[in-house]
């Protein structure tokens, strides 16, 4: 298997696990049957999917599992341009198939109604009824700080071998803050998978959950070029050697 093939497979399985594990916690366990895991449990589920896959395959691909992360790292000089498109294709495929596996399991329960199926949304599709503008700002800021954490935790001056911990905890915190607003995306692939099965307005609103996370990630990447200029973040091999998520 070629190096690129190994990277693509790692990104596929990492994003599959993030979508299946995180969205699965929301769909199957959040309110089960009366005392489910709630927002807190779902937030930790997403953080744990990233943390676990960081150590499982992060050393192969860098462990992006997220198109916004890939583009943010590219903007920071931390992801080789030749990896961007293959990574994003693998991430979206992993998220869609992960959501499909979850749908297959969830639909096996008598009387199950998919509803939003852990999709993201604004307006009537927002868990808390938040307007488009509020949801856009939420996703932009949340993804900006997620990339900020990733870039700092994986810079040359950071402690080696521990990056997955602050990144996973950072994603958990982001979910605790933003689940009521957008149901938390910060990841266009994670948004796309469930939306394709929820259908309707959830698909129509996907544009926001591509635009805002990618914009926030690229802004963070550009800022990181200056902030970590003395830490050598322009070395595009650092992500592959140390992993990011």
mmCIF file of C-alpha atoms in Angstrom:
data_model
loop_
_atom_site.group_PDB
_atom_site.id
_atom_site.type_symbol
_atom_site.label_atom_id
_atom_site.label_comp_id
_atom_site.label_asym_id
_atom_site.label_seq_id
_atom_site.Cartn_x
_atom_site.Cartn_y
_atom_site.Cartn_z
ATOM 1 C CA UNK A 1 0.000 0.000 0.000
ATOM 2 C CA UNK A 2 1.391 3.408 -0.955
ATOM 3 C CA UNK A 3 1.972 6.150 1.587
ATOM 4 C CA UNK A 4 -0.930 8.214 0.216
ATOM 5 C CA UNK A 5 -3.264 5.217 0.337
ATOM 6 C CA UNK A 6 -2.367 4.596 3.981
ATOM 7 C CA UNK A 7 -3.029 8.242 4.807
ATOM 8 C CA UNK A 8 -6.385 8.240 3.037
ATOM 9 C CA UNK A 9 -7.504 5.029 4.753
ATOM 10 C CA UNK A 10 -6.484 6.469 8.143
ATOM 11 C CA UNK A 11 -8.509 9.627 7.504
ATOM 12 C CA UNK A 12 -11.486 7.563 6.353
ATOM 13 C CA UNK A 13 -11.579 5.410 9.472
ATOM 14 C CA UNK A 14 -10.851 8.325 11.783
ATOM 15 C CA UNK A 15 -13.757 10.355 10.421
ATOM 16 C CA UNK A 16 -16.010 7.293 10.357
ATOM 17 C CA UNK A 17 -15.326 6.773 14.062
ATOM 18 C CA UNK A 18 -15.849 10.444 14.906
ATOM 19 C CA UNK A 19 -19.225 10.503 13.142
ATOM 20 C CA UNK A 20 -20.395 7.095 14.287
ATOM 21 C CA UNK A 21 -19.205 7.583 17.869
ATOM 22 C CA UNK A 22 -20.128 11.211 18.419
ATOM 23 C CA UNK A 23 -23.401 11.272 16.516
ATOM 24 C CA UNK A 24 -24.168 7.777 17.766
ATOM 25 C CA UNK A 25 -23.995 9.023 21.342
ATOM 26 C CA UNK A 26 -26.474 11.763 20.430
ATOM 27 C CA UNK A 27 -28.877 9.520 18.520
ATOM 28 C CA UNK A 28 -28.762 6.348 20.613
ATOM 29 C CA UNK A 29 -27.794 7.388 24.127
ATOM 30 C CA UNK A 30 -28.463 11.082 24.777
ATOM 31 C CA UNK A 31 -31.930 10.517 26.240
ATOM 32 C CA UNK A 32 -32.068 6.750 26.684
ATOM 33 C CA UNK A 33 -34.567 5.740 27.976
ATOM 34 C CA UNK A 34 -35.310 8.443 30.545
ATOM 35 C CA UNK A 35 -31.900 9.208 32.041
ATOM 36 C CA UNK A 36 -29.588 9.331 29.059
ATOM 37 C CA UNK A 37 -26.104 10.796 28.823
ATOM 38 C CA UNK A 38 -27.369 14.260 27.823
ATOM 39 C CA UNK A 39 -25.291 17.127 26.411
ATOM 40 C CA UNK A 40 -22.379 16.326 28.709
ATOM 41 C CA UNK A 41 -22.156 12.742 27.545
ATOM 42 C CA UNK A 42 -22.406 13.688 23.876
ATOM 43 C CA UNK A 43 -19.696 16.322 24.306
ATOM 44 C CA UNK A 44 -17.356 13.797 25.876
ATOM 45 C CA UNK A 45 -18.196 11.240 23.191
ATOM 46 C CA UNK A 46 -16.989 13.563 20.447
ATOM 47 C CA UNK A 47 -13.857 14.411 22.390
ATOM 48 C CA UNK A 48 -13.131 10.744 23.042
ATOM 49 C CA UNK A 49 -13.516 9.780 19.388
ATOM 50 C CA UNK A 50 -10.832 12.289 18.432
ATOM 51 C CA UNK A 51 -8.595 11.380 21.368
ATOM 52 C CA UNK A 52 -8.771 7.649 20.663
ATOM 53 C CA UNK A 53 -8.165 7.962 16.925
ATOM 54 C CA UNK A 54 -5.339 10.441 17.501
ATOM 55 C CA UNK A 55 -3.329 7.649 19.040
ATOM 56 C CA UNK A 56 -4.684 4.947 16.716
ATOM 57 C CA UNK A 57 -3.879 6.514 13.338
ATOM 58 C CA UNK A 58 -2.543 10.003 14.015
ATOM 59 C CA UNK A 59 0.989 8.825 13.306
ATOM 60 C CA UNK A 60 -0.098 7.705 9.827
ATOM 61 C CA UNK A 61 -1.998 10.705 8.457
ATOM 62 C CA UNK A 62 -1.637 13.382 11.106
ATOM 63 C CA UNK A 63 -5.159 12.637 12.328
ATOM 64 C CA UNK A 64 -7.176 15.474 10.797
ATOM 65 C CA UNK A 65 -10.616 13.758 10.471
ATOM 66 C CA UNK A 66 -12.083 17.113 9.444
ATOM 67 C CA UNK A 67 -11.916 19.153 6.189
ATOM 68 C CA UNK A 68 -11.684 22.384 8.182
ATOM 69 C CA UNK A 69 -8.675 21.044 10.086
ATOM 70 C CA UNK A 70 -6.996 19.989 6.854
ATOM 71 C CA UNK A 71 -7.534 23.412 5.265
ATOM 72 C CA UNK A 72 -6.519 25.253 8.433
ATOM 73 C CA UNK A 73 -3.299 23.264 8.635
ATOM 74 C CA UNK A 74 -2.667 23.919 4.953
ATOM 75 C CA UNK A 75 -3.105 27.658 5.582
ATOM 76 C CA UNK A 76 -0.601 27.396 8.433
ATOM 77 C CA UNK A 77 1.930 25.575 6.268
ATOM 78 C CA UNK A 78 1.403 22.375 8.210
ATOM 79 C CA UNK A 79 -0.257 20.232 5.528
ATOM 80 C CA UNK A 80 1.262 19.553 2.118
ATOM 81 C CA UNK A 81 -1.003 20.791 -0.717
ATOM 82 C CA UNK A 82 -0.992 17.345 -2.348
ATOM 83 C CA UNK A 83 -2.733 15.898 0.722
ATOM 84 C CA UNK A 84 -5.633 18.374 0.886
ATOM 85 C CA UNK A 85 -8.047 16.997 -1.730
ATOM 86 C CA UNK A 86 -7.499 13.264 -0.994
ATOM 87 C CA UNK A 87 -7.896 13.881 2.736
ATOM 88 C CA UNK A 88 -11.158 15.799 2.300
ATOM 89 C CA UNK A 89 -12.638 13.151 -0.001
ATOM 90 C CA UNK A 90 -11.725 10.427 2.509
ATOM 91 C CA UNK A 91 -13.138 12.434 5.411
ATOM 92 C CA UNK A 92 -16.487 13.055 3.724
ATOM 93 C CA UNK A 93 -16.728 9.417 2.649
ATOM 94 C CA UNK A 94 -15.952 8.251 6.180
ATOM 95 C CA UNK A 95 -18.568 10.563 7.660
ATOM 96 C CA UNK A 96 -21.270 9.509 5.202
ATOM 97 C CA UNK A 97 -20.625 5.796 5.684
ATOM 98 C CA UNK A 98 -20.350 6.261 9.452
ATOM 99 C CA UNK A 99 -23.715 8.029 9.467
ATOM 100 C CA UNK A 100 -25.122 5.260 7.288
ATOM 101 C CA UNK A 101 -23.990 2.594 9.736
ATOM 102 C CA UNK A 102 -25.555 4.563 12.579
ATOM 103 C CA UNK A 103 -28.814 4.947 10.647
ATOM 104 C CA UNK A 104 -28.910 1.202 9.994
ATOM 105 C CA UNK A 105 -28.551 0.463 13.708
ATOM 106 C CA UNK A 106 -30.945 3.170 14.924
ATOM 107 C CA UNK A 107 -33.662 2.196 12.462
ATOM 108 C CA UNK A 108 -33.691 -1.302 13.949
ATOM 109 C CA UNK A 109 -35.653 -0.016 16.947
ATOM 110 C CA UNK A 110 -39.433 -0.296 16.650
ATOM 111 C CA UNK A 111 -41.085 3.082 16.258
ATOM 112 C CA UNK A 112 -37.820 4.962 15.783
ATOM 113 C CA UNK A 113 -38.147 8.333 14.076
ATOM 114 C CA UNK A 114 -34.928 9.845 12.662
ATOM 115 C CA UNK A 115 -35.874 13.474 13.289
ATOM 116 C CA UNK A 116 -32.790 15.632 12.908
ATOM 117 C CA UNK A 117 -30.487 12.606 13.231
ATOM 118 C CA UNK A 118 -27.800 14.643 15.035
ATOM 119 C CA UNK A 119 -27.643 17.115 12.137
ATOM 120 C CA UNK A 120 -26.550 20.711 12.528
ATOM 121 C CA UNK A 121 -28.796 23.653 11.816
ATOM 122 C CA UNK A 122 -29.870 27.230 12.362
ATOM 123 C CA UNK A 123 -33.245 28.862 12.881
ATOM 124 C CA UNK A 124 -35.901 26.189 13.272
ATOM 125 C CA UNK A 125 -33.221 23.492 12.969
ATOM 126 C CA UNK A 126 -31.110 24.931 15.803
ATOM 127 C CA UNK A 127 -31.615 23.078 19.116
ATOM 128 C CA UNK A 128 -32.120 26.408 20.861
ATOM 129 C CA UNK A 129 -33.744 28.269 17.967
ATOM 130 C CA UNK A 130 -30.711 30.484 17.295
ATOM 131 C CA UNK A 131 -30.712 32.675 14.186
ATOM 132 C CA UNK A 132 -28.415 32.290 11.196
ATOM 133 C CA UNK A 133 -26.064 35.103 12.246
ATOM 134 C CA UNK A 134 -25.559 33.714 15.735
ATOM 135 C CA UNK A 135 -24.898 30.234 14.360
ATOM 136 C CA UNK A 136 -22.404 31.543 11.798
ATOM 137 C CA UNK A 137 -20.421 33.408 14.452
ATOM 138 C CA UNK A 138 -20.574 30.402 16.788
ATOM 139 C CA UNK A 139 -19.152 28.001 14.221
ATOM 140 C CA UNK A 140 -16.515 30.440 12.999
ATOM 141 C CA UNK A 141 -15.233 31.184 16.504
ATOM 142 C CA UNK A 142 -15.427 27.582 17.707
ATOM 143 C CA UNK A 143 -13.461 26.282 14.733
ATOM 144 C CA UNK A 144 -10.951 29.122 14.999
ATOM 145 C CA UNK A 145 -10.153 28.164 18.584
ATOM 146 C CA UNK A 146 -10.160 24.446 17.764
ATOM 147 C CA UNK A 147 -7.448 25.045 15.157
ATOM 148 C CA UNK A 148 -5.654 27.379 17.554
ATOM 149 C CA UNK A 149 -5.484 24.522 20.081
ATOM 150 C CA UNK A 150 -4.359 22.032 17.441
ATOM 151 C CA UNK A 151 -1.622 24.280 16.085
ATOM 152 C CA UNK A 152 -0.316 25.152 19.530
ATOM 153 C CA UNK A 153 -0.415 21.593 20.849
ATOM 154 C CA UNK A 154 1.497 20.289 17.826
ATOM 155 C CA UNK A 155 4.030 23.107 17.441
ATOM 156 C CA UNK A 156 7.699 22.265 17.794
ATOM 157 C CA UNK A 157 7.894 23.832 21.247
ATOM 158 C CA UNK A 158 5.032 21.770 22.684
ATOM 159 C CA UNK A 159 5.473 18.598 24.710
ATOM 160 C CA UNK A 160 5.575 15.570 22.439
ATOM 161 C CA UNK A 161 3.175 12.667 22.707
ATOM 162 C CA UNK A 162 0.368 14.539 24.452
ATOM 163 C CA UNK A 163 -1.277 16.583 21.687
ATOM 164 C CA UNK A 164 -4.334 14.335 21.521
ATOM 165 C CA UNK A 165 -5.313 15.209 25.095
ATOM 166 C CA UNK A 166 -5.765 19.008 24.778
ATOM 167 C CA UNK A 167 -7.253 18.561 21.319
ATOM 168 C CA UNK A 168 -9.819 16.028 22.540
ATOM 169 C CA UNK A 169 -10.647 18.105 25.611
ATOM 170 C CA UNK A 170 -10.861 21.237 23.477
ATOM 171 C CA UNK A 171 -13.415 19.568 21.221
ATOM 172 C CA UNK A 172 -15.355 18.455 24.298
ATOM 173 C CA UNK A 173 -15.477 22.030 25.607
ATOM 174 C CA UNK A 174 -16.578 23.327 22.215
ATOM 175 C CA UNK A 175 -19.491 20.880 22.259
ATOM 176 C CA UNK A 176 -20.486 21.882 25.790
ATOM 177 C CA UNK A 177 -20.714 25.489 24.612
ATOM 178 C CA UNK A 178 -22.261 25.103 21.177
ATOM 179 C CA UNK A 179 -24.593 22.082 21.192
ATOM 180 C CA UNK A 180 -27.561 24.314 22.142
ATOM 181 C CA UNK A 181 -26.737 26.724 19.312
ATOM 182 C CA UNK A 182 -25.933 24.626 16.221
ATOM 183 C CA UNK A 183 -25.713 21.098 17.619
ATOM 184 C CA UNK A 184 -21.965 21.658 17.103
ATOM 185 C CA UNK A 185 -20.325 21.146 13.768
ATOM 186 C CA UNK A 186 -16.775 22.603 13.534
ATOM 187 C CA UNK A 187 -16.420 19.803 10.985
ATOM 188 C CA UNK A 188 -18.038 19.933 7.524
ATOM 189 C CA UNK A 189 -17.722 16.171 7.032
ATOM 190 C CA UNK A 190 -19.437 15.407 10.356
ATOM 191 C CA UNK A 191 -22.255 17.756 9.296
ATOM 192 C CA UNK A 192 -22.623 16.241 5.839
ATOM 193 C CA UNK A 193 -22.996 12.600 6.878
ATOM 194 C CA UNK A 194 -26.039 12.925 9.168
ATOM 195 C CA UNK A 195 -27.663 15.635 7.010
ATOM 196 C CA UNK A 196 -27.822 13.322 4.003
ATOM 197 C CA UNK A 197 -29.902 10.880 6.042
ATOM 198 C CA UNK A 198 -32.023 13.528 7.775
ATOM 199 C CA UNK A 199 -32.789 15.159 4.411
ATOM 200 C CA UNK A 200 -34.859 18.243 3.681
ATOM 201 C CA UNK A 201 -33.858 21.460 5.387
ATOM 202 C CA UNK A 202 -30.850 19.814 7.005
ATOM 203 C CA UNK A 203 -29.296 19.407 3.561
ATOM 204 C CA UNK A 204 -30.328 22.922 2.534
ATOM 205 C CA UNK A 205 -28.489 24.372 5.549
ATOM 206 C CA UNK A 206 -25.252 22.458 4.994
ATOM 207 C CA UNK A 207 -23.618 25.434 3.267
ATOM 208 C CA UNK A 208 -23.213 27.196 6.620
ATOM 209 C CA UNK A 209 -21.436 24.220 8.162
ATOM 210 C CA UNK A 210 -18.918 24.201 5.359
ATOM 211 C CA UNK A 211 -18.439 27.963 5.100
ATOM 212 C CA UNK A 212 -18.106 28.984 8.759
ATOM 213 C CA UNK A 213 -15.789 26.190 9.991
ATOM 214 C CA UNK A 214 -13.494 26.508 6.975
ATOM 215 C CA UNK A 215 -13.324 30.296 7.339
ATOM 216 C CA UNK A 216 -12.515 30.036 11.047
ATOM 217 C CA UNK A 217 -9.890 27.372 10.419
ATOM 218 C CA UNK A 218 -8.124 29.323 7.674
ATOM 219 C CA UNK A 219 -8.050 32.491 9.785
ATOM 220 C CA UNK A 220 -6.459 30.498 12.618
ATOM 221 C CA UNK A 221 -3.946 28.977 10.228
ATOM 222 C CA UNK A 222 -2.899 32.349 8.839
ATOM 223 C CA UNK A 223 -2.567 33.792 12.350
ATOM 224 C CA UNK A 224 -0.500 30.792 13.444
ATOM 225 C CA UNK A 225 2.090 31.469 10.746
ATOM 226 C CA UNK A 226 2.891 34.698 12.583
ATOM 227 C CA UNK A 227 2.288 33.626 16.180
ATOM 228 C CA UNK A 228 4.395 30.481 16.002
ATOM 229 C CA UNK A 229 6.926 31.852 13.521
ATOM 230 C CA UNK A 230 9.846 31.023 15.826
ATOM 231 C CA UNK A 231 8.495 27.547 16.544
ATOM 232 C CA UNK A 232 8.973 26.265 13.023
ATOM 233 C CA UNK A 233 5.354 25.535 12.193
ATOM 234 C CA UNK A 234 6.024 26.100 8.508
ATOM 235 C CA UNK A 235 7.602 22.635 8.361
ATOM 236 C CA UNK A 236 4.941 20.618 6.528
ATOM 237 C CA UNK A 237 6.285 17.351 7.937
ATOM 238 C CA UNK A 238 5.508 18.219 11.550
ATOM 239 C CA UNK A 239 1.873 17.167 11.346
ATOM 240 C CA UNK A 240 2.711 13.823 9.804
ATOM 241 C CA UNK A 241 5.420 13.141 12.372
ATOM 242 C CA UNK A 242 3.504 14.201 15.476
ATOM 243 C CA UNK A 243 -0.168 13.989 14.590
ATOM 244 C CA UNK A 244 -2.716 16.673 15.286
ATOM 245 C CA UNK A 245 -5.910 15.111 16.436
#
